[in-house]
Amino acid sequence: MSRPSRLIAFGDSWTWGDELRDPTITNLEWCSDDRNTAYRLSRGFPGLVANHYGLELENHGSNGQSLQSMAWTFEWW
């Protein structure tokens, strides 16, 4: 059996990494600012797990997702 190369994450704001703000970026008003993406993805729980196992992260979490919208996102994926 081959070793997986990616971690695919589905979920809500916690999965997405809401509220994780890079303290080195000045005038960062929103977590969704493109300048914050690498920081947010690497410090959310899916990023920490992916980094620990040396996997590429594909994060499909988003703020406000319900269980139904997570299922729809999974079906789309």
Tab-separated table of C-alpha atoms in Angstrom:
chain	number	residue	atom	x	y	z
A	1	MET	CA	0.000	0.000	0.000
A	2	SER	CA	1.370	3.406	-0.942
A	3	ARG	CA	1.741	6.211	1.572
A	4	PRO	CA	-0.727	9.108	1.162
A	5	SER	CA	0.729	12.392	-0.040
A	6	ARG	CA	-2.118	14.765	0.863
A	7	LEU	CA	-4.391	15.554	3.772
A	8	ILE	CA	-7.838	16.688	2.642
A	9	ALA	CA	-9.758	18.625	5.309
A	10	PHE	CA	-13.467	19.502	5.349
A	11	GLY	CA	-15.090	21.540	8.059
A	12	ASP	CA	-16.175	24.832	9.513
A	13	SER	CA	-14.297	27.917	10.705
A	14	TRP	CA	-12.139	25.894	13.088
A	15	THR	CA	-10.908	23.747	10.188
A	16	TRP	CA	-10.498	26.822	7.990
A	17	GLY	CA	-8.355	28.555	10.636
A	18	ASP	CA	-10.545	31.503	11.575
A	19	GLU	CA	-8.979	33.959	14.041
A	20	LEU	CA	-5.410	32.839	13.244
A	21	ARG	CA	-3.699	36.118	12.396
A	22	ASP	CA	-0.052	36.619	11.557
A	23	PRO	CA	1.254	39.064	14.175
A	24	THR	CA	3.989	40.300	11.825
A	25	ILE	CA	1.520	41.729	9.274
A	26	THR	CA	0.478	45.269	10.078
A	27	ASN	CA	-3.053	46.494	9.358
A	28	LEU	CA	-4.436	42.972	9.004
A	29	GLU	CA	-8.179	43.431	9.487
A	30	TRP	CA	-9.453	40.041	8.342
A	31	CYS	CA	-8.118	36.515	8.708
A	32	SER	CA	-9.114	35.911	5.076
A	33	ASP	CA	-6.634	38.516	3.817
A	34	ASP	CA	-4.439	36.796	1.195
A	35	ARG	CA	-1.320	37.935	3.055
A	36	ASN	CA	-2.445	35.776	5.998
A	37	THR	CA	-3.194	32.548	4.105
A	38	ALA	CA	0.118	30.728	4.644
A	39	TYR	CA	0.126	31.621	8.365
A	40	ARG	CA	-3.499	30.555	8.844
A	41	LEU	CA	-3.159	27.276	6.951
A	42	SER	CA	0.064	26.261	8.668
A	43	ARG	CA	-1.226	26.918	12.204
A	44	GLY	CA	-4.749	25.497	12.018
A	45	PHE	CA	-5.199	21.904	13.145
A	46	PRO	CA	-5.229	20.446	9.596
A	47	GLY	CA	-1.976	22.247	8.820
A	48	LEU	CA	-0.338	21.008	12.003
A	49	VAL	CA	-1.351	17.411	11.224
A	50	ALA	CA	-0.217	17.710	7.588
A	51	ASN	CA	3.108	19.185	8.643
A	52	HIS	CA	3.660	16.483	11.272
A	53	TYR	CA	3.195	13.717	8.705
A	54	GLY	CA	4.886	15.544	5.815
A	55	LEU	CA	1.707	15.798	3.757
A	56	GLU	CA	0.429	18.443	1.362
A	57	LEU	CA	-2.675	20.148	2.775
A	58	GLU	CA	-5.859	20.677	0.799
A	59	ASN	CA	-8.139	22.617	3.156
A	60	HIS	CA	-11.802	22.833	2.133
A	61	GLY	CA	-13.013	24.275	5.414
A	62	SER	CA	-14.841	27.582	5.412
A	63	ASN	CA	-16.443	29.905	7.897
A	64	GLY	CA	-20.041	29.093	8.747
A	65	GLN	CA	-20.227	25.671	7.120
A	66	SER	CA	-22.976	23.395	8.362
A	67	LEU	CA	-22.810	19.611	8.358
A	68	GLN	CA	-24.887	19.641	5.178
A	69	SER	CA	-22.590	22.100	3.400
A	70	MET	CA	-19.574	20.011	4.474
A	71	ALA	CA	-21.226	16.996	2.825
A	72	TRP	CA	-21.890	19.037	-0.338
A	73	THR	CA	-18.264	20.226	-0.374
A	74	PHE	CA	-17.095	16.630	-0.013
A	75	GLU	CA	-19.347	15.515	-2.879
A	76	TRP	CA	-18.030	18.391	-5.026
A	77	TRP	CA	-14.444	17.388	-4.216
